[in-house]
Short mmCIF file of C-alpha atoms and ligand atoms in Angstrom, two decimals:
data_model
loop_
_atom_site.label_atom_id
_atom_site.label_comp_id
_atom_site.label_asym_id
_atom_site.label_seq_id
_atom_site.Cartn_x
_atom_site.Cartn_y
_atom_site.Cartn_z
CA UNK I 874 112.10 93.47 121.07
CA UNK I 875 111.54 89.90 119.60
CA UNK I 876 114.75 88.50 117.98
CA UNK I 877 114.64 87.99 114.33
CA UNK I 878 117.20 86.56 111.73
CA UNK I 879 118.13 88.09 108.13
CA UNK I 880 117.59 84.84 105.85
CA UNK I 881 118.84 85.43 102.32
CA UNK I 882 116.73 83.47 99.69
CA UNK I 883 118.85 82.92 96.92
CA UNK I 884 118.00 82.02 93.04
CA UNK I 885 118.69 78.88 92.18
CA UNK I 886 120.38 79.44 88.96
CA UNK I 887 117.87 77.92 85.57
CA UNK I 888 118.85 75.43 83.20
CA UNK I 889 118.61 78.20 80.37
CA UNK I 890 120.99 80.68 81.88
CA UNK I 891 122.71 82.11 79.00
CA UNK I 892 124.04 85.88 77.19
CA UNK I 893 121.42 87.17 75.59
CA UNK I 894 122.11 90.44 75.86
CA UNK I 895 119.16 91.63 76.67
CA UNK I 896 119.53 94.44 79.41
CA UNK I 897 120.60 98.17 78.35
CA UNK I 898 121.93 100.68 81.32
CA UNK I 899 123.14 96.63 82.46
CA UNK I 900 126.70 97.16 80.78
CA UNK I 901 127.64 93.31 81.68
CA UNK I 902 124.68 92.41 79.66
CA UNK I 903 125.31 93.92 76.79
CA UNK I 904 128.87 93.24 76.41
CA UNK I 905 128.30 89.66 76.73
CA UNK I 906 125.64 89.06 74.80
CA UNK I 907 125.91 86.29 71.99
CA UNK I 908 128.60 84.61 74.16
CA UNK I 909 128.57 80.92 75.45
CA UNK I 910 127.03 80.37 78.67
CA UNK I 911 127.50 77.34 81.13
CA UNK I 912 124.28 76.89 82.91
CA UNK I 913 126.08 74.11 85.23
CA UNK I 914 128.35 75.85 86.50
CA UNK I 915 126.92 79.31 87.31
CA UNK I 916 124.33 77.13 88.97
CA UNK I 917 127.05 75.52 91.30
CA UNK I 918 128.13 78.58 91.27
CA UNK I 919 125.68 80.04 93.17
CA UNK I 920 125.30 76.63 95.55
CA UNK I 921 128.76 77.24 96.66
CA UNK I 922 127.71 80.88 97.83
CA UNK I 923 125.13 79.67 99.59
CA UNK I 924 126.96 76.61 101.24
CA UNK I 925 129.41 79.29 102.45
CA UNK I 926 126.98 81.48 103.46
CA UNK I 927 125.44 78.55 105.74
CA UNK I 928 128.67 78.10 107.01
CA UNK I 929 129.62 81.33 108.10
CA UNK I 930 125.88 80.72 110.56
CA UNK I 931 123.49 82.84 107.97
CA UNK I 932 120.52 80.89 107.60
CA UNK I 933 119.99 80.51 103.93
CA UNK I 934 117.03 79.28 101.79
CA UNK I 935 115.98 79.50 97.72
CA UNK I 936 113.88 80.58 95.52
CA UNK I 937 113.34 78.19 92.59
CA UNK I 938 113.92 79.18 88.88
CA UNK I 939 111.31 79.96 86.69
CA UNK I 940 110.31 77.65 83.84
CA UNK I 941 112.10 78.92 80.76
CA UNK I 942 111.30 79.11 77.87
CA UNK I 943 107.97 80.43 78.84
CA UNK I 944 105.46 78.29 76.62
CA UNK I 945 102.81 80.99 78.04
CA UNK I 946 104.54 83.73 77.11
CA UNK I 947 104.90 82.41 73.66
CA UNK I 948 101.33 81.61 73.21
CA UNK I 949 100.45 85.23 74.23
CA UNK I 950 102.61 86.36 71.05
CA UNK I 951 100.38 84.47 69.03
CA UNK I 952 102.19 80.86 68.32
CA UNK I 953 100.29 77.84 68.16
CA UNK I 954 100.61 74.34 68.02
CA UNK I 955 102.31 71.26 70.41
CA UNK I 956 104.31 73.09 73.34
CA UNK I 957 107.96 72.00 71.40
CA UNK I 958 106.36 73.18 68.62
CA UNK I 959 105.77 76.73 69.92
CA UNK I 960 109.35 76.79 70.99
CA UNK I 961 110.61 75.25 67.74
CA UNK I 962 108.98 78.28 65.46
CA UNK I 963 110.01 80.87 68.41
CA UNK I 964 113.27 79.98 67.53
CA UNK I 965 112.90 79.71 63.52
CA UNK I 966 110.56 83.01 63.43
CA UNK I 967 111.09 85.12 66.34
CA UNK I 968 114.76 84.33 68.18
CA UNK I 969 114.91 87.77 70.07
CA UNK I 970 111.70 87.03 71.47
CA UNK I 971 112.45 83.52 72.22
CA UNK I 972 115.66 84.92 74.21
CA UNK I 973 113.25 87.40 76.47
CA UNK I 974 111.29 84.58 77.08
CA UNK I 975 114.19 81.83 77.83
CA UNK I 976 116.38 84.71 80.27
CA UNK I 977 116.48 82.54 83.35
CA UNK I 978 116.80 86.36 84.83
CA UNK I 979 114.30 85.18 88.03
CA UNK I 980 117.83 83.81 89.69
CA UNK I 981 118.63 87.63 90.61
CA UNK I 982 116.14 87.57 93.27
CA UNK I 983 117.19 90.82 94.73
CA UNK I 984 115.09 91.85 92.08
CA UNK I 985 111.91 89.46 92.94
CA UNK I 986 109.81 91.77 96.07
CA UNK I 987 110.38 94.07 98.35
CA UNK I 988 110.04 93.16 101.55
CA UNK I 989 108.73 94.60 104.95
CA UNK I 990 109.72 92.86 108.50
CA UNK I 991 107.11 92.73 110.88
CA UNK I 992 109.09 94.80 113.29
CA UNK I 993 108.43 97.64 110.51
CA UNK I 994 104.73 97.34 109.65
CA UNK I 995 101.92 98.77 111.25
CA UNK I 996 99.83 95.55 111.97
CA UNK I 997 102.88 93.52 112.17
CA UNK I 998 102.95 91.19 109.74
CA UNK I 999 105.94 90.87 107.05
CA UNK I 1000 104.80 92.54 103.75
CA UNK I 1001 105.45 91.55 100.53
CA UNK I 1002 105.54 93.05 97.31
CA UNK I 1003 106.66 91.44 93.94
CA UNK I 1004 108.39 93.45 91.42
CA UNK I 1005 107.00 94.74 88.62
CA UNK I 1006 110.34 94.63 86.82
CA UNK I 1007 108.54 96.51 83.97
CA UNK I 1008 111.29 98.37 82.31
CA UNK I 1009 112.92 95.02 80.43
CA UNK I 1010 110.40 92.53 78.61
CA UNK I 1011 112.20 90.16 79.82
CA UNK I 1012 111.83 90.65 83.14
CA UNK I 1013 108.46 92.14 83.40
CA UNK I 1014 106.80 88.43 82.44
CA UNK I 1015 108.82 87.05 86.24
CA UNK I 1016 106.33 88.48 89.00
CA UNK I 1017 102.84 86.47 88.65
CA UNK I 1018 105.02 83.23 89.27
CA UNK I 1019 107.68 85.16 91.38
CA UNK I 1020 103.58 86.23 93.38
CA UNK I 1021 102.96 82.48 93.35
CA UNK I 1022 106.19 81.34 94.98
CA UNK I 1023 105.97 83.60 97.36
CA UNK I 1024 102.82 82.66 98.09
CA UNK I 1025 103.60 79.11 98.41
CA UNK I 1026 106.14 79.81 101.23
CA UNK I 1027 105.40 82.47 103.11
CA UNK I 1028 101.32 81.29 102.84
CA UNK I 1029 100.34 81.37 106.64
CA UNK I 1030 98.36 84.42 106.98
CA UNK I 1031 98.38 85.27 110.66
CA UNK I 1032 102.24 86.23 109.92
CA UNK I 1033 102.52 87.13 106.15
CA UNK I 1034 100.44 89.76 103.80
CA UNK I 1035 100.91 89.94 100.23
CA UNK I 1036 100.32 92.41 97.62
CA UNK I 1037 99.81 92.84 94.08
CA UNK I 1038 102.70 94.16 91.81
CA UNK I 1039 102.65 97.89 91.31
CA UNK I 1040 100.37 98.43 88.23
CA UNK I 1041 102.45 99.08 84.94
CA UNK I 1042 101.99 101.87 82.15
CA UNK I 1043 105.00 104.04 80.89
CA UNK I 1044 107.63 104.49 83.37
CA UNK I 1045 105.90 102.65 86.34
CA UNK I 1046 108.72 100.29 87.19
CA UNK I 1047 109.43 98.50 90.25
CA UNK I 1048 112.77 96.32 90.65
CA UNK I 1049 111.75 95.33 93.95
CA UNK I 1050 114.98 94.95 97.11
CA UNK I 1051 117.66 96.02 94.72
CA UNK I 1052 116.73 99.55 95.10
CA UNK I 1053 115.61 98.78 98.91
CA UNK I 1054 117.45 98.90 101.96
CA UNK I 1055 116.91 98.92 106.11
CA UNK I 1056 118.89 99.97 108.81
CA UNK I 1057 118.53 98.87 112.32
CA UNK I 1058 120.28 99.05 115.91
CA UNK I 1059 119.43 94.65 115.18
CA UNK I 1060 117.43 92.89 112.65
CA UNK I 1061 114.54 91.94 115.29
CA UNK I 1062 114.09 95.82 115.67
CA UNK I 1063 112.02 98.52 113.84
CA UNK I 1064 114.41 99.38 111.12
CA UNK I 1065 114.23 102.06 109.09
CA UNK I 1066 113.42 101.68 104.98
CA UNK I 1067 115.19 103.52 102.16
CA UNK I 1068 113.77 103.75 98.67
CA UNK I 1069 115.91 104.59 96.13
CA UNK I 1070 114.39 105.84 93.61
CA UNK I 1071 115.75 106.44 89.85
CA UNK I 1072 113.32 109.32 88.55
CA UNK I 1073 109.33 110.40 88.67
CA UNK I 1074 107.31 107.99 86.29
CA UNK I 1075 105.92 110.93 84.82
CA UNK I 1076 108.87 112.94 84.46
CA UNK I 1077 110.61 113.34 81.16
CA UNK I 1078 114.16 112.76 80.83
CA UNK I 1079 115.91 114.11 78.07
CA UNK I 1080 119.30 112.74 76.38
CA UNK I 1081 120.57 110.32 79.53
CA UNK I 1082 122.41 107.31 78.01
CA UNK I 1083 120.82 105.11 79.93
CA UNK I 1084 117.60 105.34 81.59
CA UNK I 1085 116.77 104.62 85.53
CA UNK I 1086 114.68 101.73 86.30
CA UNK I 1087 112.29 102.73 89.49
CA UNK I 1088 109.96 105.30 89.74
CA UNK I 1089 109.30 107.09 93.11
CA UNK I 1090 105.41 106.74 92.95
CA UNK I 1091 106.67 102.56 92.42
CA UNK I 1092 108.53 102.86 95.57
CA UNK I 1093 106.14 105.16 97.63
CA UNK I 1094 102.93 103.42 96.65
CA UNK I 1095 104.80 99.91 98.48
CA UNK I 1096 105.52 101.94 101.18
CA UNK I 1097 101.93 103.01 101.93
CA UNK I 1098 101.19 99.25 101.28
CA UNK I 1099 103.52 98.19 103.58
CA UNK I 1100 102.72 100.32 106.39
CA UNK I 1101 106.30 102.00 106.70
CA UNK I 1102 105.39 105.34 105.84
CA UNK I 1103 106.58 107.07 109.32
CA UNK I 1104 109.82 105.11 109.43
CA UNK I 1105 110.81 105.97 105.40
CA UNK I 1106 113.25 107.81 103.60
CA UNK I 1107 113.21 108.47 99.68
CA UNK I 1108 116.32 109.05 98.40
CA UNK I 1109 117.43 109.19 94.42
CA UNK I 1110 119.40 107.65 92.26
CA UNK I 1111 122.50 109.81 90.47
CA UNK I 1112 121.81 110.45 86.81
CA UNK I 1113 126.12 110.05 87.25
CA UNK I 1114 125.59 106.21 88.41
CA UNK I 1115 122.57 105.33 86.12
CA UNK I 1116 124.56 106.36 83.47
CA UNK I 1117 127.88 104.31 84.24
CA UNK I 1118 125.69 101.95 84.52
CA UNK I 1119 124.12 100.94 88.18
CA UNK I 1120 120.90 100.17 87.00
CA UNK I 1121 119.69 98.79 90.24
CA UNK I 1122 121.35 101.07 93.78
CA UNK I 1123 122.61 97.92 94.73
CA UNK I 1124 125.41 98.25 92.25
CA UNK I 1125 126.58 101.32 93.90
CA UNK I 1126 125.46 100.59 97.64
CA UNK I 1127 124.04 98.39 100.52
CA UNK I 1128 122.81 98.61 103.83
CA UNK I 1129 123.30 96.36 107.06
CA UNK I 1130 122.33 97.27 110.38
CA UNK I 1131 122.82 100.44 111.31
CA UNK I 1132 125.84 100.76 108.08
CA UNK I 1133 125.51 102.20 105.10
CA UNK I 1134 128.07 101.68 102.51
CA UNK I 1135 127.90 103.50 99.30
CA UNK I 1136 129.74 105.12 96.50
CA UNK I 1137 130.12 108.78 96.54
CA UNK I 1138 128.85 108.96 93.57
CA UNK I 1139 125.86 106.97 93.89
CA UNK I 1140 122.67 110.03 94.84
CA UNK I 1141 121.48 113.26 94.18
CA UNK I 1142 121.15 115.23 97.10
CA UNK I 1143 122.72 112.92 99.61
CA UNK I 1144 122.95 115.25 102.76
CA UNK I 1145 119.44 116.18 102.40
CA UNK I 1146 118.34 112.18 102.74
CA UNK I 1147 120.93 111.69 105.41
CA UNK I 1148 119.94 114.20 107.25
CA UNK I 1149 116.56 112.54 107.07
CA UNK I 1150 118.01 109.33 107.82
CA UNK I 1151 119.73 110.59 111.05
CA UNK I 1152 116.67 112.57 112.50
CA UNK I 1153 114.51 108.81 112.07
CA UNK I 1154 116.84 106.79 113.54
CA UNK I 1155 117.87 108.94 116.39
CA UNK I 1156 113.79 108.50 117.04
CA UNK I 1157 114.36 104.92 117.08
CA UNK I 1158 117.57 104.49 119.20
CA UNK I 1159 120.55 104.41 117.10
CA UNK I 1160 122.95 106.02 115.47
CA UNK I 1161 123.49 105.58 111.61
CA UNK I 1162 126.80 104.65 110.07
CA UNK I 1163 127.43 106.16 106.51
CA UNK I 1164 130.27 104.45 105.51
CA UNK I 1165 131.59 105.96 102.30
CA UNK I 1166 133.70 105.33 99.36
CA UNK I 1167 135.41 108.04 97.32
CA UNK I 1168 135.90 108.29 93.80
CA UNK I 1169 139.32 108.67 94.05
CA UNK I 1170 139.93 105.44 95.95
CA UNK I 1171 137.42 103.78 94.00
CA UNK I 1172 136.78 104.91 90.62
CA UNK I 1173 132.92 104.24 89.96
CA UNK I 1174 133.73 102.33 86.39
CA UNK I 1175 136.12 100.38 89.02
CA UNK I 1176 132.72 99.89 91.50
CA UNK I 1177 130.39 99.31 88.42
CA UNK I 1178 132.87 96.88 87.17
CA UNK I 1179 134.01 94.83 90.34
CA UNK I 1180 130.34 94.71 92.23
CA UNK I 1181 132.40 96.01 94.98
CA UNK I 1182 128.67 97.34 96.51
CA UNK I 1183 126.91 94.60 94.99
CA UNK I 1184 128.68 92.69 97.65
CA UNK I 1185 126.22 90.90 100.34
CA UNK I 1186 126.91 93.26 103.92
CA UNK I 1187 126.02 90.25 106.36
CA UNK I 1188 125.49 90.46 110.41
CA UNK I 1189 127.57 87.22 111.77
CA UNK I 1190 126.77 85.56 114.45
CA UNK I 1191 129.60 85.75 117.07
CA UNK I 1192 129.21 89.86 116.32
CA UNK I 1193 130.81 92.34 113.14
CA UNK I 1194 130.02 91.49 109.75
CA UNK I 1195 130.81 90.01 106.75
CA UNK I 1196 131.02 91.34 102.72
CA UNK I 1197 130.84 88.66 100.56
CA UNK I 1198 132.28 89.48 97.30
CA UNK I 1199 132.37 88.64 93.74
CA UNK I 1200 136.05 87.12 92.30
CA UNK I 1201 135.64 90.57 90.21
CA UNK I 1202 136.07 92.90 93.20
CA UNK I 1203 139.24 91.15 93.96
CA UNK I 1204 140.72 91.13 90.79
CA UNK I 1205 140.28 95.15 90.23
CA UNK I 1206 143.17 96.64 92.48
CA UNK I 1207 141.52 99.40 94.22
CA UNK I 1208 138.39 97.45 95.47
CA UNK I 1209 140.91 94.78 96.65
CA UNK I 1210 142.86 97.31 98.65
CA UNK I 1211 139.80 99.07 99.38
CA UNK I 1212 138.02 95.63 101.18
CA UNK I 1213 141.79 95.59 102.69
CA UNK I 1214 141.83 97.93 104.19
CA UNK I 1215 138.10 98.09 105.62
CA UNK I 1216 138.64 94.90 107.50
CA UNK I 1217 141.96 95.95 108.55
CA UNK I 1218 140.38 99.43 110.35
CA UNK I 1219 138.08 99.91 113.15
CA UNK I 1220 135.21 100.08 110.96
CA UNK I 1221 132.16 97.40 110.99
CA UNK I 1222 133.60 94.97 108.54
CA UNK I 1223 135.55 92.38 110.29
CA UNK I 1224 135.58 89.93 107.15
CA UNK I 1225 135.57 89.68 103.89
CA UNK I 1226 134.89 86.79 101.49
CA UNK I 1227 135.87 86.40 97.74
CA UNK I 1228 133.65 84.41 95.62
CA UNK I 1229 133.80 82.92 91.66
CA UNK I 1230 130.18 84.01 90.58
CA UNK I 1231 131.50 84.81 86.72
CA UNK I 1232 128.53 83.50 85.17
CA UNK I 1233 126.31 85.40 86.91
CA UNK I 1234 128.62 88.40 86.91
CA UNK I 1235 129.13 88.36 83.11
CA UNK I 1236 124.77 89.47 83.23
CA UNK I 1237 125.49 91.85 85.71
CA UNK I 1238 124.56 89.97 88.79
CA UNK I 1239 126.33 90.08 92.03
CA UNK I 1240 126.37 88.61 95.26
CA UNK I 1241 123.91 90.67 96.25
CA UNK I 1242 121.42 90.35 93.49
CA UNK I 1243 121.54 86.41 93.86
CA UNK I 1244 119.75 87.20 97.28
CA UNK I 1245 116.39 88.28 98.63
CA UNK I 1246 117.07 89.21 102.24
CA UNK I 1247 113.65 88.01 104.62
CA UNK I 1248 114.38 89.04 108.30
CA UNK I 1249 112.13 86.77 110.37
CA UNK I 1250 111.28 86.01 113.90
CA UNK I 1251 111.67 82.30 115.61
CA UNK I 1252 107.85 82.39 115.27
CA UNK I 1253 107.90 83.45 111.10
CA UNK I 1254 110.79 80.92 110.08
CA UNK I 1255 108.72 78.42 112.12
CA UNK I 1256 105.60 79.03 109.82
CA UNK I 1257 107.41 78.53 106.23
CA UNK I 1258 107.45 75.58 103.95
CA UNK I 1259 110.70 74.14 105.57
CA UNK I 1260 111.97 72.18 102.21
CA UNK I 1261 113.07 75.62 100.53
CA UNK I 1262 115.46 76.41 103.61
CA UNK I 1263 118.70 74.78 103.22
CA UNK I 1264 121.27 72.60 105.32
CA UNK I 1265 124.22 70.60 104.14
CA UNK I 1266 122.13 67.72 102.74
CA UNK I 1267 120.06 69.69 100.71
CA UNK I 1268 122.92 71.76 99.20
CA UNK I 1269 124.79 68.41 98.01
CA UNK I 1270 121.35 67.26 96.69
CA UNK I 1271 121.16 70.33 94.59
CA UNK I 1272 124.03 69.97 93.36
CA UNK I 1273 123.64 66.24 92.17
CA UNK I 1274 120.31 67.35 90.67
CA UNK I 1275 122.48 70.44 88.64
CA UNK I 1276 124.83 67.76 87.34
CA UNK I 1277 122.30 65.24 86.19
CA UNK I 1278 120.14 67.66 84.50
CA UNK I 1279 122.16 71.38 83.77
CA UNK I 1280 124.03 71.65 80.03
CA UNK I 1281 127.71 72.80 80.76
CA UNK I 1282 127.28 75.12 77.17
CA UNK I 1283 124.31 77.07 76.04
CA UNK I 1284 123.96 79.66 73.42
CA UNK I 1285 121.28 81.39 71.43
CA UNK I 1286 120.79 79.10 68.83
CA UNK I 1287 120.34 76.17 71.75
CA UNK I 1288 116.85 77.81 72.84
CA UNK I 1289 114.50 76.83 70.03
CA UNK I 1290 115.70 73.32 70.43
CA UNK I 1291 112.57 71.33 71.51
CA UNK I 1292 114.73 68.82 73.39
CA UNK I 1293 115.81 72.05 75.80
CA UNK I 1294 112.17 72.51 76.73
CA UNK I 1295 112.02 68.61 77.96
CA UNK I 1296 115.05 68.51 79.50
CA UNK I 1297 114.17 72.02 81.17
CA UNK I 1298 110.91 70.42 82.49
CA UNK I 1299 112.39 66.91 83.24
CA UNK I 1300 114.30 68.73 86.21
CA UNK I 1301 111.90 71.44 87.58
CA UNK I 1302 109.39 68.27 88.08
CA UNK I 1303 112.29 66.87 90.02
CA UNK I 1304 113.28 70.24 91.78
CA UNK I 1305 109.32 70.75 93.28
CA UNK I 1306 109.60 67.48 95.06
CA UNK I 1307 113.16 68.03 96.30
CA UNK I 1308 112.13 71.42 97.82
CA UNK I 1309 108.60 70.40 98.68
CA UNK I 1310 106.76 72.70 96.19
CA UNK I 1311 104.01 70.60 94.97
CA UNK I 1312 103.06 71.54 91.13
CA UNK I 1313 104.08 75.16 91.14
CA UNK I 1314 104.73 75.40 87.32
CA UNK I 1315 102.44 76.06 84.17
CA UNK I 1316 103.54 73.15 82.64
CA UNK I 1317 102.64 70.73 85.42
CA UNK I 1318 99.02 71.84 86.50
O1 LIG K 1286 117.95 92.96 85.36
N1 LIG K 1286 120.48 90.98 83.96
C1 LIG K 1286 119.78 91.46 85.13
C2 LIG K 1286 120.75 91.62 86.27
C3 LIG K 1286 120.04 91.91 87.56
C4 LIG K 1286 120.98 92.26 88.66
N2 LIG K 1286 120.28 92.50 89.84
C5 LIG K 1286 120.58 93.42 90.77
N3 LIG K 1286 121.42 94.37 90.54
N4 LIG K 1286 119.94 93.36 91.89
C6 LIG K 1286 119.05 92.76 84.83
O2 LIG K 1286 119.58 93.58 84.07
C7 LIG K 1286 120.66 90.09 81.71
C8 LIG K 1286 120.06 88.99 80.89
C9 LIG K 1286 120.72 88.81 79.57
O3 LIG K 1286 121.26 89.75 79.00
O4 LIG K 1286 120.73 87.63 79.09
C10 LIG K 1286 119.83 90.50 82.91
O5 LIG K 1286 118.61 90.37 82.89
#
């Protein structure tokens, strides 16, 4: 077996972060939309994660934000004129539309692909898919520049194959590694891949509250992409969960080696899947770990509102593994005595963290949607663009570049401001040479 490492690519938090209130099913969203955001500080934020991440011996690289608002996107809407000008009458004439197109949404990267290792793939190369993200407008306009990123880094060919999003139309969506997981005996070996799906793209569905997000032809089409097919298991979403509101699985559970943690609530049919899950991985060597949660030690409006499974399940190096957790998870009693008690037992989680990622939170983003996980070998790593990968320098560098540039408030009527868009653009030129990205944006080519 070749060794491999798990390195999470994180969003780097946009300039234009702020409440729109734009996601239903996303209950976070929508009860925070119209507040006042601080763009600086979810951005350092998220830096800090990462820094601790780093330290704790997880490689860790990022994913830049997306230019926002998206002149483009605006044009394609039918406004005209000087590129402030656009965003000036977005604002006057069309400020819902201007908020889809200002979300700076592409920092839940969880959300951006999903991802194949090598060790999973028929011709052994790492697969990637970007998400279609088509069931919010918001999101749907991220994955031809999320395609292009990816592109950028991951570009050497003898290691890295990329495909198109999943084609949309009606209930086609795809929401890429937040409804993805892999377990493993160790990252390096062939792991075993779990869609979660939320319902059928052609399937009707009558009177939820809240409607899922992926469709199982989404999820199986990537898996016939990806060359998993023999190592996969389907599994679906409960209409219970959806309509609490986990919108993505990984609000209600994540996978880490050969551990499964998840709500009880969180699928239909679970022995059915598990059973599938057990016969696979007994095929490939190891035994699989369902590590569950009960509803009456966790509530799921308690899991839905503390990210308690939204937490980031991490392999460390000297052996057992970490959660990392949102502030949130602590602050809710039975998650905190939950996470107490896990590391206390026998169990595989030897440590947990606790981390203030409000600003993200308050959208409904997690730990674990801040991160796209990317197992690669020595050889993989080797053959990336090295400036998006991290160390101590570049973390303090990011965060001088936050400070110089990010607004500390930001709220609806701040968007159409043409000054935004300069500032906006003043700092992603800066960002592509301080992460070696050449002219990846619109606006500069
Ligand atoms: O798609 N929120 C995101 C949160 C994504 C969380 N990701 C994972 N669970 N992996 C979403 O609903 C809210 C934007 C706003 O309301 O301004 C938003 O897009």
């Amino acid at each position: 077996m070749t060794q491999a490492v798990e390195v999470n690519f994180d969003g780097l938090v946009g300039p234009t972060h702020n409440y729109g209130g734009l996601s239903v099913g996303n209950v976070a969203s929508m009860a925070s939309g119209g507040g006042v955001s601080n763009p600086k500080a979810a951005a350092l934020q998220g830096l800090q994660k990462m820094r601790a991440l780093m330290n704790l011996g997880i490689p860790q690289g990022i994913l830049p934000p997306h230019e926002r608002p998206f002149v483009p996107a605006l044009r394609a809407m039918g406004f005209t004129g000087s590129d402030n000008e656009v965003v000036a009458a977005g604002g006057k004439r069309a400020p819902v539309l201007l908020r889809n197109t200002s979300s700076a949404s592409a920092m839940w990267t969880a959300n951006a692909a999903t991802i194949s290792p090598s060790s999973d793939t028929e011709d052994g190369r790492v697969h990637f898919t970007p998400a279609n993200l088509a069931a919010m407008y918001h999101r749907s306009i991220e994955h031809p520049f999320t395609a292009r990123v990816l592109k950028t880094i991951f570009a050497d060919e003898a290691h890295f194959t990329h495909h198109g999003a999943i084609p949309t139309g009606g209930a086609m969506g795809d929401e890429g590694a937040a409804n993805h997981g892999r377990l493993c005996s160790e990252h390096g070996a062939p792991g075993l891949e779990l869609f979660v799906y939320g319902r059928s793209a052609f399937e009707q569905l009558d009177r939820w509250r809240f409607l899922p997000r992926q469709a199982l032809e989404a999820s199986q089409a990537i898996a016939k992409a990806h060359g998993v097919t023999d190592s996969t298991v389907f599994i679906r979403q409960s209409q219970k969960a959806v309509e609490a509101g986990a919108f993505h699985n990984d609000v209600v559970g994540v996978t880490n080696g050969t551990t499964l943690l998840y709500h009880e609530d969180a699928y239909e049919e679970k022995e059915v899947a598990f059973d599938a899950i057990r016969r696979k991985a007994e095929g490939m060597g190891f035994e699989p770990h369902f590590l569950e949660v009960s509803a009456s030690d966790v509530p799921l409006e308690d899991a839905i509102r503390s990210y308690l499974f939204n937490s980031q399940l991490v392999s460390l190096p000297q052996g057992g593994m970490a959660l990392i957790l949102p502030g949130e998870a602590e602050a809710t009693s039975s998650t905190r005595a939950w996470v107490a008690n896990a590391v206390a037992g026998n169990g595989p989680i030897t440590e947990a963290h606790y981390f203030d990622l409000n600003q993200s939170m308050k959208n409904g983003g997690g730990p674990a949607c801040l991160r796209l996980r990317v197992v690669l070998t020595e050889a993989e790593k080797a053959a990336i663009g090295p400036g998006v990968l991290l160390d101590e320098e570049k973390v303090t560098a990011l965060e001088a570049w936050v400070t110089r540039h990010y607004r500390d408030r930001l709220e609806a009527d701040d968007l159409g401001d043409p000054y935004l868009l300069d500032e906006v653009r003043a700092a992603l030129d800066e960002l592509t040479s301080l992460v070696g990205l050449g002219s990846i944006y619109d606006f500069q080519r």
